[in-house]
Amino acid sequence: MDNDEVLRLLGRIEQADEEAFRHLYRAFSRKLYAYVLRQLGDPAQAEEIVSDTLYEVWRQPARFRGESQFSTWLIGIARNKVLMAFRGRKPDTIHDDIDAMAETVAADEPHAFEILAGRQRSEGVRHCMSKLSSEHRECVHLVFYEGLSLAEVASLQACPENTVKTRLFHARQKLKNCLRLLLQREGDPLAGAAGASGAAP
């Protein structure tokens, strides 16, 4: 859905048009939920944040002026709510063990992420994503799942674009390491093939 259509719907929502709001909700709630769930890992809390985010649109539809993609603007609202939820939690230590994995497996092991994802073993992908730091996890999700540009991610994360590039680089290395180790633990012959393929340019 492009911004022109979104703005038309928002104009109707300003007139308390519930059907227009339902249409907007159906169009964006699933992607928004996927983003929030990947950050928090809690389905109930993710649903609550999605509802709160879209309720803000219902209350103040004129806040969106079409200066960015509507989905990016929505994620910005949801991101603030996610950060507030994080502040209410204990300090995040879940990503510490992935740093240990990085020392167990060489950082340049090729193609582990692609092998695992290509075989649709999403459980392993989710497991390794959950062990990234919140900044790294968010970078990966926004770029690879939401299709945002580095500049858009930099704007959302309030940091320079080069910082996003660095976060993304380290996140990809850690994912490869984690997924490679999972393949090794499963005795997957493709894990060895991935290592062997590293010799070729």
PDB file of C-alpha atoms in Angstrom:
ATOM      1  CA  MET A   1       0.000   0.000   0.000  1.00  0.00           C
ATOM      2  CA  ASP A   2       1.551   3.312  -1.063  1.00  0.00           C
ATOM      3  CA  ASN A   3       1.484   6.553   0.896  1.00  0.00           C
ATOM      4  CA  ASP A   4      -1.214   8.097  -1.295  1.00  0.00           C
ATOM      5  CA  GLU A   5      -3.632   5.324  -0.390  1.00  0.00           C
ATOM      6  CA  VAL A   6      -2.569   5.499   3.262  1.00  0.00           C
ATOM      7  CA  LEU A   7      -3.222   9.240   3.346  1.00  0.00           C
ATOM      8  CA  ARG A   8      -6.663   8.714   1.842  1.00  0.00           C
ATOM      9  CA  LEU A   9      -7.457   6.166   4.535  1.00  0.00           C
ATOM     10  CA  LEU A  10      -6.116   8.461   7.242  1.00  0.00           C
ATOM     11  CA  GLY A  11      -8.359  11.225   5.962  1.00  0.00           C
ATOM     12  CA  ARG A  12     -11.334   8.917   6.408  1.00  0.00           C
ATOM     13  CA  ILE A  13     -10.074   7.848   9.842  1.00  0.00           C
ATOM     14  CA  GLU A  14     -10.070  11.518  10.864  1.00  0.00           C
ATOM     15  CA  GLN A  15     -13.826  11.330  10.248  1.00  0.00           C
ATOM     16  CA  ALA A  16     -14.007   8.277  12.581  1.00  0.00           C
ATOM     17  CA  ASP A  17     -14.425   5.857   9.671  1.00  0.00           C
ATOM     18  CA  GLU A  18     -13.979   2.452  11.343  1.00  0.00           C
ATOM     19  CA  GLU A  19     -13.909   0.541   8.052  1.00  0.00           C
ATOM     20  CA  ALA A  20     -10.941   2.631   6.882  1.00  0.00           C
ATOM     21  CA  PHE A  21      -9.149   1.874  10.133  1.00  0.00           C
ATOM     22  CA  ARG A  22      -9.824  -1.865   9.772  1.00  0.00           C
ATOM     23  CA  HIS A  23      -8.404  -1.730   6.258  1.00  0.00           C
ATOM     24  CA  LEU A  24      -5.260   0.008   7.510  1.00  0.00           C
ATOM     25  CA  TYR A  25      -4.970  -2.429  10.412  1.00  0.00           C
ATOM     26  CA  ARG A  26      -5.191  -5.457   8.104  1.00  0.00           C
ATOM     27  CA  ALA A  27      -2.577  -3.973   5.795  1.00  0.00           C
ATOM     28  CA  PHE A  28       0.080  -3.228   8.413  1.00  0.00           C
ATOM     29  CA  SER A  29      -0.555  -5.146  11.642  1.00  0.00           C
ATOM     30  CA  ARG A  30       1.143  -8.395  10.594  1.00  0.00           C
ATOM     31  CA  LYS A  31       4.435  -6.770   9.596  1.00  0.00           C
ATOM     32  CA  LEU A  32       4.351  -4.600  12.687  1.00  0.00           C
ATOM     33  CA  TYR A  33       3.692  -7.645  14.874  1.00  0.00           C
ATOM     34  CA  ALA A  34       6.620  -9.523  13.271  1.00  0.00           C
ATOM     35  CA  TYR A  35       8.937  -6.618  14.057  1.00  0.00           C
ATOM     36  CA  VAL A  36       7.829  -6.266  17.684  1.00  0.00           C
ATOM     37  CA  LEU A  37       7.815 -10.010  18.338  1.00  0.00           C
ATOM     38  CA  ARG A  38      11.352 -10.351  16.996  1.00  0.00           C
ATOM     39  CA  GLN A  39      12.495  -7.642  19.419  1.00  0.00           C
ATOM     40  CA  LEU A  40      10.659  -8.845  22.524  1.00  0.00           C
ATOM     41  CA  GLY A  41      10.050 -12.558  21.989  1.00  0.00           C
ATOM     42  CA  ASP A  42       6.730 -12.294  23.835  1.00  0.00           C
ATOM     43  CA  PRO A  43       3.600 -12.808  21.671  1.00  0.00           C
ATOM     44  CA  ALA A  44       1.175 -11.296  24.187  1.00  0.00           C
ATOM     45  CA  GLN A  45       3.323  -8.223  24.727  1.00  0.00           C
ATOM     46  CA  ALA A  46       3.854  -7.895  20.969  1.00  0.00           C
ATOM     47  CA  GLU A  47       0.098  -7.929  20.345  1.00  0.00           C
ATOM     48  CA  GLU A  48      -0.388  -5.283  23.010  1.00  0.00           C
ATOM     49  CA  ILE A  49       2.244  -2.993  21.494  1.00  0.00           C
ATOM     50  CA  VAL A  50       0.803  -3.427  17.993  1.00  0.00           C
ATOM     51  CA  SER A  51      -2.654  -2.529  19.295  1.00  0.00           C
ATOM     52  CA  ASP A  52      -1.300   0.483  21.196  1.00  0.00           C
ATOM     53  CA  THR A  53       0.638   1.669  18.152  1.00  0.00           C
ATOM     54  CA  LEU A  54      -2.302   1.460  15.794  1.00  0.00           C
ATOM     55  CA  TYR A  55      -4.619   2.981  18.389  1.00  0.00           C
ATOM     56  CA  GLU A  56      -2.378   6.059  18.269  1.00  0.00           C
ATOM     57  CA  VAL A  57      -3.069   6.212  14.529  1.00  0.00           C
ATOM     58  CA  TRP A  58      -6.810   6.047  15.234  1.00  0.00           C
ATOM     59  CA  ARG A  59      -6.530   8.855  17.780  1.00  0.00           C
ATOM     60  CA  GLN A  60      -4.218  11.123  15.763  1.00  0.00           C
ATOM     61  CA  PRO A  61      -4.206  10.151  12.075  1.00  0.00           C
ATOM     62  CA  ALA A  62      -2.975  13.599  11.006  1.00  0.00           C
ATOM     63  CA  ARG A  63       0.405  12.974  12.693  1.00  0.00           C
ATOM     64  CA  PHE A  64       1.534  11.117   9.570  1.00  0.00           C
ATOM     65  CA  ARG A  65       2.364  13.609   6.820  1.00  0.00           C
ATOM     66  CA  GLY A  66       3.790  11.310   4.170  1.00  0.00           C
ATOM     67  CA  GLU A  67       7.413  12.361   4.652  1.00  0.00           C
ATOM     68  CA  SER A  68       8.533   8.722   4.963  1.00  0.00           C
ATOM     69  CA  GLN A  69       7.012   5.344   4.211  1.00  0.00           C
ATOM     70  CA  PHE A  70       4.039   4.744   6.492  1.00  0.00           C
ATOM     71  CA  SER A  71       5.409   1.361   7.603  1.00  0.00           C
ATOM     72  CA  THR A  72       8.688   3.012   8.647  1.00  0.00           C
ATOM     73  CA  TRP A  73       6.789   5.684  10.559  1.00  0.00           C
ATOM     74  CA  LEU A  74       4.715   2.995  12.304  1.00  0.00           C
ATOM     75  CA  ILE A  75       7.836   1.064  13.271  1.00  0.00           C
ATOM     76  CA  GLY A  76       9.222   4.253  14.793  1.00  0.00           C
ATOM     77  CA  ILE A  77       6.192   4.494  17.106  1.00  0.00           C
ATOM     78  CA  ALA A  78       6.349   0.800  17.968  1.00  0.00           C
ATOM     79  CA  ARG A  79      10.090   1.022  18.578  1.00  0.00           C
ATOM     80  CA  ASN A  80       9.577   3.616  21.323  1.00  0.00           C
ATOM     81  CA  LYS A  81       7.095   1.276  22.988  1.00  0.00           C
ATOM     82  CA  VAL A  82       9.519  -1.639  22.654  1.00  0.00           C
ATOM     83  CA  LEU A  83      12.262   0.410  24.319  1.00  0.00           C
ATOM     84  CA  MET A  84       9.906   1.249  27.177  1.00  0.00           C
ATOM     85  CA  ALA A  85       9.136  -2.462  27.547  1.00  0.00           C
ATOM     86  CA  PHE A  86      12.861  -3.255  27.646  1.00  0.00           C
ATOM     87  CA  ARG A  87      13.371  -0.702  30.426  1.00  0.00           C
ATOM     88  CA  GLY A  88      10.892  -2.626  32.520  1.00  0.00           C
ATOM     89  CA  ARG A  89      12.861  -5.844  32.145  1.00  0.00           C
ATOM     90  CA  LYS A  90      15.989  -7.131  33.832  1.00  0.00           C
ATOM     91  CA  PRO A  91      19.271  -6.304  32.071  1.00  0.00           C
ATOM     92  CA  ASP A  92      19.573  -8.212  28.808  1.00  0.00           C
ATOM     93  CA  THR A  93      22.235 -10.911  29.031  1.00  0.00           C
ATOM     94  CA  ILE A  94      20.767 -13.331  26.506  1.00  0.00           C
ATOM     95  CA  HIS A  95      23.204 -12.353  23.786  1.00  0.00           C
ATOM     96  CA  ASP A  96      26.328 -13.063  25.844  1.00  0.00           C
ATOM     97  CA  ASP A  97      26.605 -16.699  24.783  1.00  0.00           C
ATOM     98  CA  ILE A  98      26.576 -15.827  21.098  1.00  0.00           C
ATOM     99  CA  ASP A  99      29.782 -13.877  21.707  1.00  0.00           C
ATOM    100  CA  ALA A 100      31.265 -17.049  23.150  1.00  0.00           C
ATOM    101  CA  MET A 101      30.163 -18.898  20.024  1.00  0.00           C
ATOM    102  CA  ALA A 102      31.998 -16.338  17.931  1.00  0.00           C
ATOM    103  CA  GLU A 103      35.213 -17.454  19.559  1.00  0.00           C
ATOM    104  CA  THR A 104      34.382 -21.135  19.080  1.00  0.00           C
ATOM    105  CA  VAL A 105      33.769 -20.897  15.343  1.00  0.00           C
ATOM    106  CA  ALA A 106      35.854 -18.774  12.982  1.00  0.00           C
ATOM    107  CA  ALA A 107      34.026 -15.584  12.007  1.00  0.00           C
ATOM    108  CA  ASP A 108      34.607 -16.122   8.306  1.00  0.00           C
ATOM    109  CA  GLU A 109      32.851 -19.495   8.068  1.00  0.00           C
ATOM    110  CA  PRO A 110      30.824 -19.036   4.862  1.00  0.00           C
ATOM    111  CA  HIS A 111      27.201 -19.621   4.005  1.00  0.00           C
ATOM    112  CA  ALA A 112      25.927 -21.113   7.277  1.00  0.00           C
ATOM    113  CA  PHE A 113      23.101 -18.605   7.479  1.00  0.00           C
ATOM    114  CA  GLU A 114      22.189 -19.118   3.829  1.00  0.00           C
ATOM    115  CA  ILE A 115      22.261 -22.918   4.151  1.00  0.00           C
ATOM    116  CA  LEU A 116      20.029 -22.960   7.190  1.00  0.00           C
ATOM    117  CA  ALA A 117      17.614 -20.330   5.947  1.00  0.00           C
ATOM    118  CA  GLY A 118      17.507 -21.885   2.491  1.00  0.00           C
ATOM    119  CA  ARG A 119      16.431 -25.179   3.982  1.00  0.00           C
ATOM    120  CA  GLN A 120      13.655 -23.328   5.839  1.00  0.00           C
ATOM    121  CA  ARG A 121      14.891 -24.337   9.276  1.00  0.00           C
ATOM    122  CA  SER A 122      13.378 -21.245  10.795  1.00  0.00           C
ATOM    123  CA  GLU A 123      13.664 -22.598  14.334  1.00  0.00           C
ATOM    124  CA  GLY A 124      17.446 -22.253  14.168  1.00  0.00           C
ATOM    125  CA  VAL A 125      17.204 -18.792  12.641  1.00  0.00           C
ATOM    126  CA  ARG A 126      14.845 -17.645  15.402  1.00  0.00           C
ATOM    127  CA  HIS A 127      17.118 -19.174  18.040  1.00  0.00           C
ATOM    128  CA  CYS A 128      20.184 -17.349  16.776  1.00  0.00           C
ATOM    129  CA  MET A 129      18.320 -14.075  16.181  1.00  0.00           C
ATOM    130  CA  SER A 130      17.126 -14.129  19.787  1.00  0.00           C
ATOM    131  CA  LYS A 131      20.714 -14.243  20.992  1.00  0.00           C
ATOM    132  CA  LEU A 132      21.798 -11.085  19.211  1.00  0.00           C
ATOM    133  CA  SER A 133      21.881  -7.826  21.117  1.00  0.00           C
ATOM    134  CA  SER A 134      18.747  -5.730  20.660  1.00  0.00           C
ATOM    135  CA  GLU A 135      20.521  -3.272  18.327  1.00  0.00           C
ATOM    136  CA  HIS A 136      21.936  -6.034  16.109  1.00  0.00           C
ATOM    137  CA  ARG A 137      18.648  -7.951  16.049  1.00  0.00           C
ATOM    138  CA  GLU A 138      16.750  -4.828  15.083  1.00  0.00           C
ATOM    139  CA  CYS A 139      19.211  -4.010  12.275  1.00  0.00           C
ATOM    140  CA  VAL A 140      18.859  -7.469  10.756  1.00  0.00           C
ATOM    141  CA  HIS A 141      15.082  -7.407  10.970  1.00  0.00           C
ATOM    142  CA  LEU A 142      14.669  -3.940   9.511  1.00  0.00           C
ATOM    143  CA  VAL A 143      17.062  -4.505   6.606  1.00  0.00           C
ATOM    144  CA  PHE A 144      16.381  -8.126   5.663  1.00  0.00           C
ATOM    145  CA  TYR A 145      12.758  -8.590   6.741  1.00  0.00           C
ATOM    146  CA  GLU A 146      11.321  -5.107   6.326  1.00  0.00           C
ATOM    147  CA  GLY A 147      13.501  -4.004   3.399  1.00  0.00           C
ATOM    148  CA  LEU A 148      14.452  -0.666   4.946  1.00  0.00           C
ATOM    149  CA  SER A 149      17.453   1.205   3.612  1.00  0.00           C
ATOM    150  CA  LEU A 150      20.491   1.820   5.807  1.00  0.00           C
ATOM    151  CA  ALA A 151      19.545   5.490   5.955  1.00  0.00           C
ATOM    152  CA  GLU A 152      16.044   4.638   7.214  1.00  0.00           C
ATOM    153  CA  VAL A 153      17.453   2.314   9.867  1.00  0.00           C
ATOM    154  CA  ALA A 154      19.929   4.998  10.918  1.00  0.00           C
ATOM    155  CA  SER A 155      17.046   7.438  11.326  1.00  0.00           C
ATOM    156  CA  LEU A 156      15.056   4.966  13.431  1.00  0.00           C
ATOM    157  CA  GLN A 157      18.023   4.037  15.605  1.00  0.00           C
ATOM    158  CA  ALA A 158      19.174   7.661  15.881  1.00  0.00           C
ATOM    159  CA  CYS A 159      22.740   6.867  14.865  1.00  0.00           C
ATOM    160  CA  PRO A 160      25.047   7.460  11.871  1.00  0.00           C
ATOM    161  CA  GLU A 161      24.585   5.277   8.807  1.00  0.00           C
ATOM    162  CA  ASN A 162      28.113   3.887   9.288  1.00  0.00           C
ATOM    163  CA  THR A 163      27.079   2.641  12.724  1.00  0.00           C
ATOM    164  CA  VAL A 164      24.214   0.729  11.123  1.00  0.00           C
ATOM    165  CA  LYS A 165      26.663  -0.802   8.623  1.00  0.00           C
ATOM    166  CA  THR A 166      28.933  -1.882  11.472  1.00  0.00           C
ATOM    167  CA  ARG A 167      26.049  -3.349  13.476  1.00  0.00           C
ATOM    168  CA  LEU A 168      24.790  -5.197  10.443  1.00  0.00           C
ATOM    169  CA  PHE A 169      28.241  -6.597   9.671  1.00  0.00           C
ATOM    170  CA  HIS A 170      28.752  -7.898  13.199  1.00  0.00           C
ATOM    171  CA  ALA A 171      25.193  -9.241  13.372  1.00  0.00           C
ATOM    172  CA  ARG A 172      25.699 -11.243  10.174  1.00  0.00           C
ATOM    173  CA  GLN A 173      28.986 -12.671  11.461  1.00  0.00           C
ATOM    174  CA  LYS A 174      27.402 -13.692  14.752  1.00  0.00           C
ATOM    175  CA  LEU A 175      24.432 -15.267  12.990  1.00  0.00           C
ATOM    176  CA  LYS A 176      26.747 -17.246  10.733  1.00  0.00           C
ATOM    177  CA  ASN A 177      28.745 -18.443  13.723  1.00  0.00           C
ATOM    178  CA  CYS A 178      25.656 -19.439  15.681  1.00  0.00           C
ATOM    179  CA  LEU A 179      24.002 -21.217  12.767  1.00  0.00           C
ATOM    180  CA  ARG A 180      27.239 -22.948  11.775  1.00  0.00           C
ATOM    181  CA  LEU A 181      27.566 -24.290  15.311  1.00  0.00           C
ATOM    182  CA  LEU A 182      23.965 -25.514  15.244  1.00  0.00           C
ATOM    183  CA  LEU A 183      24.657 -27.385  12.026  1.00  0.00           C
ATOM    184  CA  GLN A 184      27.732 -28.964  13.577  1.00  0.00           C
ATOM    185  CA  ARG A 185      25.768 -30.041  16.641  1.00  0.00           C
ATOM    186  CA  GLU A 186      23.170 -31.670  14.412  1.00  0.00           C
ATOM    187  CA  GLY A 187      25.870 -33.558  12.541  1.00  0.00           C
ATOM    188  CA  ASP A 188      24.756 -31.928   9.317  1.00  0.00           C
ATOM    189  CA  PRO A 189      27.036 -32.889   6.402  1.00  0.00           C
ATOM    190  CA  LEU A 190      26.294 -29.507   4.825  1.00  0.00           C
ATOM    191  CA  ALA A 191      28.138 -27.830   7.685  1.00  0.00           C
ATOM    192  CA  GLY A 192      31.327 -29.448   6.480  1.00  0.00           C
ATOM    193  CA  ALA A 193      30.516 -28.573   2.896  1.00  0.00           C
ATOM    194  CA  ALA A 194      30.125 -24.938   3.911  1.00  0.00           C
ATOM    195  CA  GLY A 195      33.545 -24.978   5.489  1.00  0.00           C
ATOM    196  CA  ALA A 196      35.061 -26.606   2.436  1.00  0.00           C
ATOM    197  CA  SER A 197      33.474 -24.080   0.109  1.00  0.00           C
ATOM    198  CA  GLY A 198      35.382 -21.326   1.903  1.00  0.00           C
ATOM    199  CA  ALA A 199      38.542 -22.384   0.082  1.00  0.00           C
ATOM    200  CA  ALA A 200      37.118 -21.337  -3.266  1.00  0.00           C
ATOM    201  CA  PRO A 201      36.982 -17.629  -4.202  1.00  0.00           C
TER     202      PRO A 201
END
